[in-house]
């Protein structure tokens, strides 16, 4: 069994077939990883359309349709994930595994661990991949390639289930790493939720008179602000404590810059901007280096 | 004569052959717009290397080399542009035109207008195009395609020179628009300088422990922070008044978001994020629409 073997998953179910769920379905189907991908959700019409478009193989219409599911991936907004995990743990066979794609993990893992059956079946995941686009219409089979997926097993999590979930994410092209749920939230507050808050505030700052003069820089800096408010509002609220800290830390750094500009202090400004440029180039290069490393691993033929 | 005719420019000179100057040189050469592109600068070794690499056709070694220049484009950092324009106005024939690529315009245009000879020869330009990369090694012949160039003629500027400069930028693929120099600075403070300040502060906020968890969102949001501090420090200082106002306006919008997060006010957060998402999608689409419009103009064969 290789580290991306998915033979334990014959039927994969996805609850919430949007951009992420749809991309996972396409990735599994295009790579032939599982026998069937079923869609589960509130809006049966949308699911039937996704099936007609070939994104999923079937639509779960009633509880009995879930009886052969080996792995369920919950792709609903973060404020609904814990309740969905508990709900589906009752519908699925006890040997099935449940994971999710939520961008917050602490509150979800705590809520799930209060329910013994759900806790035994659940392994938290956060595939760090996405798009500012919404819906399965924008799903991409290669969305996860070369990206990182964090897994947040807790004391109640069976290691074999963690491995099963990790193999799925690796099979669709991701690197995987385990992480404490609260540590996850603390770090993602700065790496993901803060940039979103900043991008939204920057878009709000732009007036109609200024808008025609934007360039590629403004567009890049604000791209993520195009993301769905229905997804991001619950993320901001679930992770509010860590996000507020991240915002406050950012404000101090912006204040340093503001003071240097106000003082027309070229020396200090040069220092701040040089540090930022060097650091930005370093993280950009590491990202490229990790992708290259992964490609060369794959070329080595471990699959 | 079409609106992108450059036949009045036989010899083009570029002072400061970096990313922008090098890209302009390549764009002119690849499109056959001028007979010769000369490089001017402090570092003759770098210019000789750019000539050897085919980016420019020749290096200006002495004042007499400038005697046949029809148009000089000053691509030095913004705090040197005005002095360079005045300096070169003495070396060039009086009928030659001088323009620049500076990201600030108010102080430059005011300083140049204090010198009668330079003022008569100069038309300010700001091609809104660039990269976080530095040096002519990263120059791209298509850097300007479908981007906007702002021209800032003043009371002393001859309309025919403005047209000559505008035709050059259109010939390398840009849309052009004229604009008051101070209005330019005021608007660019928000559309360009503020995003750079924010990106730099965001990179500074990231700790080493968080860095491995960044995704595409963080990378996009901070891409411009990789830009050269030697270019951006003078921009921040030249445009400090407008930039401070832009930073303060941004801080108020971020404060609104912060309060909504602190209050866990889902309704208000949804409103703020929905507004930002709609606005971001609108400006992204307009950018695409303007590119498409331009392509269809070109297909119409105005050249």
Coordinates of C-alpha atoms in Angstrom, one line a residue:
Chain A
X1 CA 0.0 0.0 0.0
X2 CA 1.6 3.3 -1.1
X3 CA 1.1 6.5 0.8
X4 CA -1.6 7.6 -1.6
X5 CA -3.5 4.3 -1.9
X6 CA -7.3 4.9 -1.8
X7 CA -8.4 1.3 -2.3
X8 CA -10.2 1.4 1.1
X9 CA -12.6 4.0 -0.4
X10 CA -15.0 2.5 -2.9
X11 CA -17.8 5.0 -2.4
X12 CA -17.0 8.6 -1.6
X13 CA -19.7 11.0 -0.5
X14 CA -19.4 14.7 -0.6
X15 CA -21.8 16.9 1.5
X16 CA -22.0 20.3 -0.1
X17 CA -20.9 20.1 -3.7
X18 CA -19.6 23.6 -4.3
X19 CA -16.2 24.7 -5.5
X20 CA -14.2 22.6 -3.1
X21 CA -16.5 19.5 -3.0
X22 CA -16.9 19.6 -6.8
X23 CA -13.1 19.9 -7.3
X24 CA -12.5 16.9 -5.0
X25 CA -15.1 14.9 -7.0
X26 CA -13.5 15.8 -10.3
X27 CA -10.0 15.0 -8.9
X28 CA -11.1 11.6 -7.7
X29 CA -13.0 10.8 -10.9
X30 CA -10.3 12.0 -13.3
X31 CA -7.6 10.0 -11.4
X32 CA -9.8 6.9 -11.0
X33 CA -9.3 6.9 -7.2
X34 CA -12.7 5.6 -6.2
X35 CA -15.6 3.7 -7.8
X36 CA -18.4 6.2 -7.1
X37 CA -18.7 9.8 -5.9
X38 CA -22.1 10.6 -4.4
X39 CA -23.4 14.1 -3.7
X40 CA -25.3 15.0 -0.6
X41 CA -27.0 18.3 0.2
X42 CA -30.0 20.5 0.8
X43 CA -30.5 21.6 -2.8
X44 CA -31.3 18.4 -4.7
X45 CA -31.8 20.4 -7.9
X46 CA -28.2 21.7 -7.8
X47 CA -27.0 18.1 -7.1
X48 CA -28.9 16.7 -10.0
X49 CA -27.4 19.4 -12.2
X50 CA -23.9 18.5 -10.9
X51 CA -24.6 14.8 -11.7
X52 CA -25.8 15.8 -15.2
X53 CA -22.6 17.8 -15.7
X54 CA -20.5 14.7 -14.8
X55 CA -19.1 16.2 -11.6
X56 CA -20.6 13.5 -9.4
X57 CA -21.9 10.0 -10.1
X58 CA -25.1 10.1 -8.1
X59 CA -27.3 12.1 -5.7
X60 CA -28.2 10.9 -2.2
X61 CA -31.9 11.2 -2.0
X62 CA -32.6 9.2 1.2
X63 CA -30.6 7.9 4.2
X64 CA -30.4 4.4 2.7
X65 CA -28.3 5.7 -0.2
X66 CA -25.5 6.3 2.4
X67 CA -25.3 2.7 3.5
X68 CA -22.3 1.9 1.3
X69 CA -20.3 5.1 1.9
X70 CA -16.7 4.5 3.0
X71 CA -15.7 8.1 3.4
X72 CA -17.8 11.3 3.6
X73 CA -16.2 14.7 3.1
X74 CA -18.2 17.5 4.7
X75 CA -17.8 20.7 2.5
X76 CA -20.4 23.0 4.1
X77 CA -19.7 26.4 5.7
X78 CA -17.7 26.1 9.0
X79 CA -20.6 27.0 11.2
X80 CA -22.5 24.0 9.9
X81 CA -19.7 21.4 9.8
X82 CA -19.9 20.0 13.4
X83 CA -23.7 19.5 13.2
X84 CA -23.4 17.9 9.8
X85 CA -20.7 15.5 11.0
X86 CA -22.8 14.5 14.0
X87 CA -25.9 14.1 11.8
X88 CA -24.2 12.0 9.1
X89 CA -22.4 9.8 11.8
X90 CA -26.0 8.5 12.5
X91 CA -26.7 7.8 8.8
X92 CA -23.4 6.1 7.9
X93 CA -22.1 2.7 8.8
X94 CA -19.9 2.8 11.9
X95 CA -16.8 1.8 10.0
X96 CA -17.1 4.8 7.6
X97 CA -14.9 7.8 8.1
X98 CA -16.0 11.4 8.0
X99 CA -13.7 14.3 7.3
X100 CA -14.3 18.0 6.3
X101 CA -12.6 20.9 4.5
X102 CA -13.3 23.6 7.0
X103 CA -10.9 26.6 7.3
X104 CA -11.3 26.6 11.0
X105 CA -10.7 23.5 13.2
X106 CA -10.8 24.2 16.9
X107 CA -14.5 24.7 17.5
X108 CA -15.4 22.0 15.0
X109 CA -13.2 19.4 16.6
X110 CA -14.3 20.3 20.1
X111 CA -18.0 20.1 19.2
X112 CA -17.6 16.7 17.4
X113 CA -15.6 15.3 20.3
X114 CA -18.7 15.8 22.5
X115 CA -20.4 13.1 20.5
X116 CA -18.8 9.7 21.0
X117 CA -20.0 8.1 17.7
X118 CA -19.1 11.1 15.6
X119 CA -15.8 11.6 17.4
X120 CA -14.8 8.0 16.6
X121 CA -15.6 8.5 12.9
X122 CA -14.2 12.0 12.3
X123 CA -10.8 13.3 11.3
X124 CA -10.6 17.0 10.7
X125 CA -9.0 18.2 7.4
X126 CA -8.2 21.6 5.9
X127 CA -7.0 21.4 2.3
X128 CA -5.4 24.9 1.8
X129 CA -6.6 25.4 -1.7
X130 CA -9.5 27.4 -3.0
X131 CA -10.7 30.1 -5.4
X132 CA -12.6 33.3 -5.3
X133 CA -15.1 31.6 -7.6
X134 CA -18.1 29.7 -6.2
X135 CA -20.1 26.6 -7.2
X136 CA -19.2 23.3 -8.8
X137 CA -19.3 25.0 -12.2
X138 CA -15.9 26.4 -11.4
X139 CA -14.6 23.1 -9.9
X140 CA -11.1 22.1 -11.1
X141 CA -9.7 18.6 -11.0
X142 CA -6.2 20.0 -10.3
X143 CA -7.2 22.5 -7.5
X144 CA -5.4 20.5 -4.8
X145 CA -2.2 19.8 -6.7
X146 CA 1.0 20.8 -4.9
X147 CA -1.0 22.5 -2.1
X148 CA -0.8 21.6 1.6
X149 CA -3.5 19.8 3.6
X150 CA -3.5 20.0 7.4
X151 CA -5.1 17.1 9.3
X152 CA -6.2 17.7 12.9
X153 CA -6.6 14.3 14.6
X154 CA -7.5 14.6 18.3
X155 CA -7.1 12.2 21.3
X156 CA -10.2 10.2 20.1
X157 CA -9.0 9.7 16.6
X158 CA -7.9 6.3 15.3
X159 CA -4.6 6.5 13.5
X160 CA -5.8 4.3 10.7
X161 CA -8.6 6.8 9.9
X162 CA -6.1 9.6 9.9
X163 CA -4.0 7.7 7.4
X164 CA -7.0 6.9 5.3
X165 CA -7.9 10.6 5.0
X166 CA -4.3 11.6 4.4
X167 CA -4.0 9.1 1.6
X168 CA -7.0 10.6 -0.1
X169 CA -5.6 14.1 0.0
X170 CA -2.2 12.9 -1.2
X171 CA -3.9 11.0 -4.0
X172 CA -5.4 14.2 -5.3
X173 CA -1.9 15.8 -5.3
X174 CA -1.5 17.4 -1.8
X175 CA 1.2 17.4 0.8
X176 CA -0.2 16.5 4.2
X177 CA 0.8 17.4 7.7
X178 CA -0.9 16.9 11.1
X179 CA -1.5 19.8 13.4
X180 CA -3.3 20.6 16.7
X181 CA -6.7 22.1 15.9
X182 CA -6.2 25.3 18.0
X183 CA -2.7 25.8 16.7
X184 CA -4.2 25.4 13.2
X185 CA -6.7 28.2 13.9
X186 CA -4.0 30.4 15.4
X187 CA -1.7 30.2 12.4
X188 CA -4.4 30.3 9.7
X189 CA -5.7 33.5 11.3
X190 CA -2.6 35.2 10.0
X191 CA -1.9 33.2 6.9
X192 CA -5.5 33.1 5.5
X193 CA -8.2 34.9 7.5
X194 CA -6.2 38.2 8.0
X195 CA -5.4 38.5 4.2
X196 CA -9.1 38.1 3.5
X197 CA -10.1 40.8 6.0
X198 CA -7.4 43.2 4.6
X199 CA -8.4 42.5 1.0
X200 CA -12.0 43.3 1.9
X201 CA -11.1 46.5 3.7
X202 CA -8.9 47.6 0.8
X203 CA -11.7 47.1 -1.7
X204 CA -14.0 49.1 0.6
X205 CA -11.4 51.9 0.6
X206 CA -11.5 52.3 -3.2
X207 CA -13.8 55.1 -4.5
X208 CA -15.5 55.1 -7.8
X209 CA -13.3 57.9 -9.1
X210 CA -10.2 55.8 -8.2
X211 CA -11.4 52.5 -9.6
X212 CA -10.5 53.1 -13.3
X213 CA -6.8 53.5 -12.3
X214 CA -6.3 50.2 -10.6
X215 CA -3.5 48.0 -12.0
X216 CA -2.5 44.4 -11.6
X217 CA -1.1 45.1 -8.1
X218 CA -4.5 46.2 -6.7
X219 CA -6.2 43.3 -8.5
X220 CA -3.8 40.7 -7.1
X221 CA -3.9 42.2 -3.6
X222 CA -7.7 42.0 -3.5
X223 CA -8.4 38.9 -5.5
X224 CA -9.5 36.9 -2.4
X225 CA -12.0 39.6 -1.4
X226 CA -14.2 38.2 -4.3
X227 CA -14.8 35.1 -2.1
X228 CA -18.3 34.1 -1.0
X229 CA -19.4 36.1 2.1
X230 CA -21.5 33.1 3.1
X231 CA -18.3 31.1 3.6
X232 CA -16.2 33.8 5.1
X233 CA -18.5 35.3 7.6
X234 CA -18.7 32.0 9.7
X235 CA -14.9 31.6 9.4
X236 CA -14.3 35.1 10.8
X237 CA -16.8 34.4 13.7
X238 CA -15.6 30.9 14.5
X239 CA -12.0 32.1 14.6
X240 CA -12.6 35.6 16.0
X241 CA -10.2 35.5 18.9
X242 CA -7.2 34.5 16.8
X243 CA -8.2 36.8 13.9
X244 CA -8.5 39.8 16.2
X245 CA -5.0 39.2 17.5
X246 CA -3.8 38.9 13.9
X247 CA -5.5 42.1 12.9
X248 CA -4.0 43.9 15.9
X249 CA -0.5 42.6 15.0
X250 CA -1.0 43.8 11.4
X251 CA -2.1 47.2 12.6
X252 CA 1.1 47.7 14.6
X253 CA 3.2 46.9 11.5
X254 CA 1.1 49.2 9.4
X255 CA 1.5 51.9 12.1
X256 CA 5.3 51.5 11.8
X257 CA 5.1 52.1 8.1
X258 CA 2.7 55.0 8.6
X259 CA 5.0 56.7 11.0
X260 CA 8.0 56.3 8.7
X261 CA 6.0 57.8 5.8
X262 CA 4.8 60.7 8.0
X263 CA 8.4 61.4 9.2
X264 CA 9.6 61.0 5.6
X265 CA 12.2 58.7 7.1
X266 CA 13.8 57.2 4.0
X267 CA 16.3 55.1 6.0
X268 CA 13.7 53.4 8.1
X269 CA 11.3 53.0 5.2
X270 CA 14.0 51.4 3.1
X271 CA 14.7 49.0 6.0
X272 CA 11.0 48.0 6.4
X273 CA 10.4 47.6 2.6
X274 CA 13.7 45.7 2.1
X275 CA 12.8 43.3 4.9
X276 CA 9.3 42.8 3.5
X277 CA 10.7 42.3 0.0
X278 CA 13.3 39.7 1.1
X279 CA 10.8 37.9 3.2
X280 CA 8.2 37.8 0.4
X281 CA 10.7 36.5 -2.1
X282 CA 11.8 33.8 0.4
X283 CA 8.2 32.5 1.0
X284 CA 7.4 32.7 -2.8
X285 CA 10.5 30.7 -3.6
X286 CA 9.9 28.1 -0.9
X287 CA 6.4 27.6 -2.4
X288 CA 8.0 26.9 -5.8
X289 CA 10.7 24.7 -4.3
X290 CA 8.1 22.5 -2.5
X291 CA 6.1 22.1 -5.7
X292 CA 9.3 21.1 -7.5
X293 CA 10.3 18.7 -4.8
X294 CA 6.9 17.1 -5.0
X295 CA 7.0 16.8 -8.8
X296 CA 10.4 15.1 -8.6
X297 CA 9.0 12.7 -5.9
X298 CA 6.2 11.8 -8.3
X299 CA 8.6 11.4 -11.2
X300 CA 10.4 8.9 -8.9
X301 CA 7.4 6.7 -9.2
X302 CA 6.2 6.1 -5.7
X303 CA 2.6 5.6 -6.9
Chain B
X1 CA -1.1 59.1 -39.2
X2 CA -2.8 56.6 -36.9
X3 CA -3.1 57.1 -33.2
X4 CA -0.2 54.7 -32.5
X5 CA 2.2 56.0 -35.3
X6 CA 5.7 56.4 -34.0
X7 CA 7.4 57.5 -37.2
X8 CA 8.4 60.8 -35.5
X9 CA 10.7 58.7 -33.2
X10 CA 13.8 57.4 -35.0
X11 CA 16.1 57.2 -32.0
X12 CA 14.6 56.4 -28.6
X13 CA 16.7 56.7 -25.5
X14 CA 16.0 55.2 -22.1
X15 CA 17.6 56.5 -19.0
X16 CA 17.6 53.7 -16.4
X17 CA 17.4 50.3 -18.2
X18 CA 15.7 48.2 -15.5
X19 CA 12.5 46.2 -15.6
X20 CA 10.3 49.0 -17.1
X21 CA 13.0 50.6 -19.3
X22 CA 14.1 47.2 -20.5
X23 CA 10.5 46.2 -21.2
X24 CA 9.9 49.4 -23.2
X25 CA 13.1 48.7 -25.2
X26 CA 12.0 45.2 -26.0
X27 CA 8.5 46.2 -26.9
X28 CA 9.8 48.9 -29.3
X29 CA 12.3 46.5 -30.9
X30 CA 10.0 43.5 -31.2
X31 CA 7.3 45.7 -32.8
X32 CA 9.8 47.6 -35.0
X33 CA 8.5 50.9 -33.7
X34 CA 11.8 52.8 -33.9
X35 CA 15.2 52.6 -35.6
X36 CA 17.4 52.6 -32.5
X37 CA 17.0 52.2 -28.8
X38 CA 19.9 53.7 -26.8
X39 CA 20.5 53.1 -23.1
X40 CA 21.7 55.8 -20.7
X41 CA 22.7 55.4 -17.1
X42 CA 25.2 55.5 -14.3
X43 CA 26.2 51.9 -14.6
X44 CA 27.8 51.5 -18.0
X45 CA 28.8 47.9 -17.3
X46 CA 25.1 47.0 -16.8
X47 CA 24.2 48.9 -20.0
X48 CA 26.8 47.1 -22.0
X49 CA 25.4 43.8 -20.7
X50 CA 21.9 44.9 -21.7
X51 CA 23.2 45.7 -25.2
X52 CA 25.0 42.3 -25.4
X53 CA 21.7 40.6 -24.4
X54 CA 19.9 42.5 -27.2
X55 CA 17.7 44.5 -25.0
X56 CA 19.1 47.8 -26.3
X57 CA 20.9 48.7 -29.5
X58 CA 23.6 50.9 -28.1
X59 CA 25.0 52.6 -25.0
X60 CA 25.3 56.3 -24.5
X61 CA 28.9 56.9 -23.5
X62 CA 29.1 60.7 -23.9
X63 CA 26.8 63.7 -24.4
X64 CA 27.3 63.8 -28.2
X65 CA 25.7 60.3 -28.4
X66 CA 22.4 62.0 -27.4
X67 CA 22.4 64.4 -30.4
X68 CA 20.0 62.4 -32.5
X69 CA 17.6 61.3 -29.8
X70 CA 14.0 62.1 -30.7
X71 CA 12.4 60.9 -27.4
X72 CA 14.0 60.1 -24.1
X73 CA 12.1 58.1 -21.4
X74 CA 13.4 58.6 -17.9
X75 CA 13.0 55.4 -15.9
X76 CA 14.9 56.3 -12.8
X77 CA 13.5 56.2 -9.2
X78 CA 10.9 59.0 -8.7
X79 CA 13.2 61.1 -6.4
X80 CA 15.7 61.4 -9.3
X81 CA 13.3 61.9 -12.2
X82 CA 12.9 65.7 -12.1
X83 CA 16.7 66.3 -11.8
X84 CA 17.3 63.8 -14.6
X85 CA 14.8 65.5 -16.9
X86 CA 16.4 68.9 -16.3
X87 CA 19.9 67.4 -16.8
X88 CA 19.0 65.7 -20.1
X89 CA 17.1 68.7 -21.4
X90 CA 20.5 70.3 -21.7
X91 CA 22.1 67.4 -23.5
X92 CA 19.3 66.7 -26.0
X93 CA 18.3 68.8 -29.1
X94 CA 15.6 71.3 -28.2
X95 CA 13.0 69.6 -30.5
X96 CA 13.4 66.3 -28.6
X97 CA 10.7 65.2 -26.2
X98 CA 11.3 63.8 -22.7
X99 CA 8.9 61.7 -20.7
X100 CA 9.2 59.4 -17.7
X101 CA 7.5 56.4 -16.1
X102 CA 7.3 57.6 -12.5
X103 CA 4.6 56.4 -10.2
X104 CA 4.2 59.9 -8.7
X105 CA 3.6 63.0 -10.8
X106 CA 2.8 66.1 -8.8
X107 CA 6.3 66.9 -7.4
X108 CA 8.0 65.9 -10.6
X109 CA 5.8 68.1 -12.8
X110 CA 6.2 71.0 -10.4
X111 CA 10.0 70.7 -10.3
X112 CA 10.3 70.4 -14.0
X113 CA 8.0 73.4 -14.7
X114 CA 10.5 75.6 -12.7
X115 CA 13.0 75.0 -15.6
X116 CA 11.7 76.6 -18.8
X117 CA 13.8 74.5 -21.2
X118 CA 12.9 71.2 -19.5
X119 CA 9.3 72.2 -19.1
X120 CA 9.0 72.8 -22.8
X121 CA 10.4 69.4 -23.6
X122 CA 8.7 67.3 -20.9
X123 CA 5.4 65.3 -20.8
X124 CA 4.8 63.3 -17.7
X125 CA 3.8 59.6 -18.1
X126 CA 2.8 56.8 -15.8
X127 CA 2.4 53.5 -17.5
X128 CA 0.5 51.4 -14.9
X129 CA 2.4 48.2 -15.5
X130 CA 5.1 46.5 -13.6
X131 CA 6.4 43.5 -11.8
X132 CA 7.8 42.6 -8.4
X133 CA 10.9 41.5 -10.4
X134 CA 13.9 43.8 -10.9
X135 CA 16.3 44.5 -13.7
X136 CA 16.3 44.2 -17.5
X137 CA 16.9 40.5 -17.2
X138 CA 13.1 40.2 -16.3
X139 CA 12.0 42.7 -19.0
X140 CA 9.0 41.6 -21.1
X141 CA 8.1 42.9 -24.5
X142 CA 4.4 42.5 -23.6
X143 CA 4.5 44.1 -20.2
X144 CA 2.4 47.1 -21.3
X145 CA -0.2 45.3 -23.3
X146 CA -3.8 46.1 -22.3
X147 CA -2.6 48.3 -19.4
X148 CA -3.4 51.9 -18.8
X149 CA -1.0 54.8 -19.2
X150 CA -1.7 58.2 -17.6
X151 CA -0.3 61.3 -19.2
X152 CA 0.0 64.4 -17.1
X153 CA 0.6 67.4 -19.4
X154 CA 0.6 70.8 -17.7
X155 CA 0.0 74.3 -18.8
X156 CA 3.4 74.5 -20.4
X157 CA 3.1 71.3 -22.4
X158 CA 2.8 71.4 -26.2
X159 CA -0.2 69.3 -27.3
X160 CA 1.9 67.8 -30.1
X161 CA 4.4 66.4 -27.7
X162 CA 1.6 64.9 -25.5
X163 CA 0.3 63.2 -28.7
X164 CA 3.8 61.9 -29.6
X165 CA 4.3 60.3 -26.2
X166 CA 0.7 59.0 -26.2
X167 CA 1.3 57.3 -29.5
X168 CA 4.4 55.6 -28.2
X169 CA 2.5 54.1 -25.3
X170 CA -0.4 53.1 -27.5
X171 CA 2.1 51.5 -30.0
X172 CA 3.3 49.2 -27.2
X173 CA -0.2 48.1 -26.4
X174 CA -1.5 50.6 -23.8
X175 CA -4.7 52.6 -23.4
X176 CA -3.9 56.2 -22.7
X177 CA -5.7 58.9 -20.7
X178 CA -4.6 62.4 -19.5
X179 CA -4.9 63.4 -15.9
X180 CA -3.9 66.3 -13.7
X181 CA -0.6 65.5 -11.9
X182 CA -1.9 66.0 -8.4
X183 CA -5.2 64.2 -9.1
X184 CA -3.0 61.3 -10.4
X185 CA -1.1 61.2 -7.1
X186 CA -4.2 61.4 -5.1
X187 CA -5.8 58.4 -6.9
X188 CA -2.7 56.3 -7.2
X189 CA -2.2 56.6 -3.5
X190 CA -5.2 54.3 -3.0
X191 CA -4.9 52.2 -6.2
X192 CA -1.2 51.5 -6.0
X193 CA 0.8 52.9 -3.1
X194 CA -1.7 51.8 -0.4
X195 CA -1.8 48.2 -1.6
X196 CA 2.0 48.1 -1.5
X197 CA 2.1 49.5 2.1
X198 CA -0.5 46.9 3.1
X199 CA 1.3 44.0 1.4
X200 CA 4.5 45.0 3.1
X201 CA 2.8 45.2 6.6
X202 CA 1.1 41.9 6.0
X203 CA 4.4 40.2 5.2
X204 CA 5.9 41.7 8.3
X205 CA 3.0 40.3 10.4
X206 CA 3.8 36.7 9.3
X207 CA 5.9 34.8 11.8
X208 CA 8.3 31.9 10.9
X209 CA 6.0 29.4 12.5
X210 CA 3.1 30.6 10.4
X211 CA 5.0 30.8 7.1
X212 CA 4.8 27.1 6.1
X213 CA 1.0 27.3 6.2
X214 CA 0.5 30.1 3.6
X215 CA -1.7 29.4 0.6
X216 CA -2.2 31.1 -2.8
X217 CA -4.3 33.8 -1.1
X218 CA -1.5 35.0 1.1
X219 CA 0.9 34.9 -1.9
X220 CA -1.4 36.8 -4.2
X221 CA -2.2 39.4 -1.5
X222 CA 1.5 40.1 -0.8
X223 CA 3.0 39.6 -4.3
X224 CA 3.8 43.3 -4.8
X225 CA 5.6 43.5 -1.5
X226 CA 8.5 41.7 -3.3
X227 CA 9.1 45.0 -5.2
X228 CA 12.4 46.9 -5.0
X229 CA 12.6 49.1 -1.8
X230 CA 14.9 51.5 -3.8
X231 CA 11.9 52.2 -6.1
X232 CA 9.1 52.2 -3.5
X233 CA 10.7 54.3 -0.7
X234 CA 10.9 57.4 -2.8
X235 CA 7.4 56.8 -4.1
X236 CA 6.1 56.7 -0.5
X237 CA 8.0 59.8 0.4
X238 CA 7.1 61.8 -2.7
X239 CA 3.4 61.0 -2.3
X240 CA 3.3 60.9 1.5
X241 CA 0.4 63.3 2.0
X242 CA -2.0 61.4 -0.2
X243 CA -0.7 58.0 1.0
X244 CA -1.3 58.9 4.6
X245 CA -4.8 59.9 3.8
X246 CA -5.3 56.6 2.0
X247 CA -3.8 54.6 4.9
X248 CA -6.2 56.4 7.3
X249 CA -9.2 55.7 5.1
X250 CA -8.2 52.0 4.9
X251 CA -7.8 51.9 8.7
X252 CA -11.3 53.1 9.2
X253 CA -12.6 50.3 6.9
X254 CA -10.5 47.7 8.7
X255 CA -11.8 49.0 12.0
X256 CA -15.4 48.5 10.9
X257 CA -14.5 44.9 10.1
X258 CA -12.6 44.4 13.3
X259 CA -15.6 45.7 15.3
X260 CA -18.0 43.4 13.5
X261 CA -15.7 40.4 14.2
X262 CA -15.3 41.4 17.9
X263 CA -19.1 41.7 18.2
X264 CA -19.5 38.4 16.3
X265 CA -22.1 40.4 14.3
X266 CA -22.8 38.0 11.4
X267 CA -25.3 40.3 9.8
X268 CA -23.0 43.3 9.5
X269 CA -20.0 41.1 8.6
X270 CA -22.1 39.5 5.8
X271 CA -23.0 42.9 4.5
X272 CA -19.4 44.2 4.6
X273 CA -18.0 41.0 2.9
X274 CA -20.8 40.9 0.4
X275 CA -20.2 44.5 -0.6
X276 CA -16.5 43.8 -0.9
X277 CA -17.0 40.7 -3.0
X278 CA -19.4 42.4 -5.4
X279 CA -17.2 45.4 -5.8
X280 CA -14.1 43.2 -6.3
X281 CA -15.8 41.1 -9.0
X282 CA -17.0 44.3 -10.7
X283 CA -13.5 45.8 -11.0
X284 CA -12.1 42.5 -12.1
X285 CA -14.7 42.1 -14.8
X286 CA -14.2 45.7 -16.0
X287 CA -10.5 45.0 -16.3
X288 CA -11.2 42.0 -18.5
X289 CA -13.8 43.9 -20.5
X290 CA -11.4 46.7 -21.3
X291 CA -8.8 44.2 -22.5
X292 CA -11.4 42.5 -24.7
X293 CA -12.5 45.9 -26.1
X294 CA -8.9 46.8 -26.9
X295 CA -8.3 43.4 -28.6
X296 CA -11.3 43.9 -30.7
X297 CA -10.2 47.5 -31.6
X298 CA -6.8 46.0 -32.7
X299 CA -8.5 43.3 -34.7
X300 CA -10.3 46.1 -36.5
X301 CA -7.0 47.1 -37.9
X302 CA -6.4 50.7 -36.7
X303 CA -2.7 50.2 -36.8

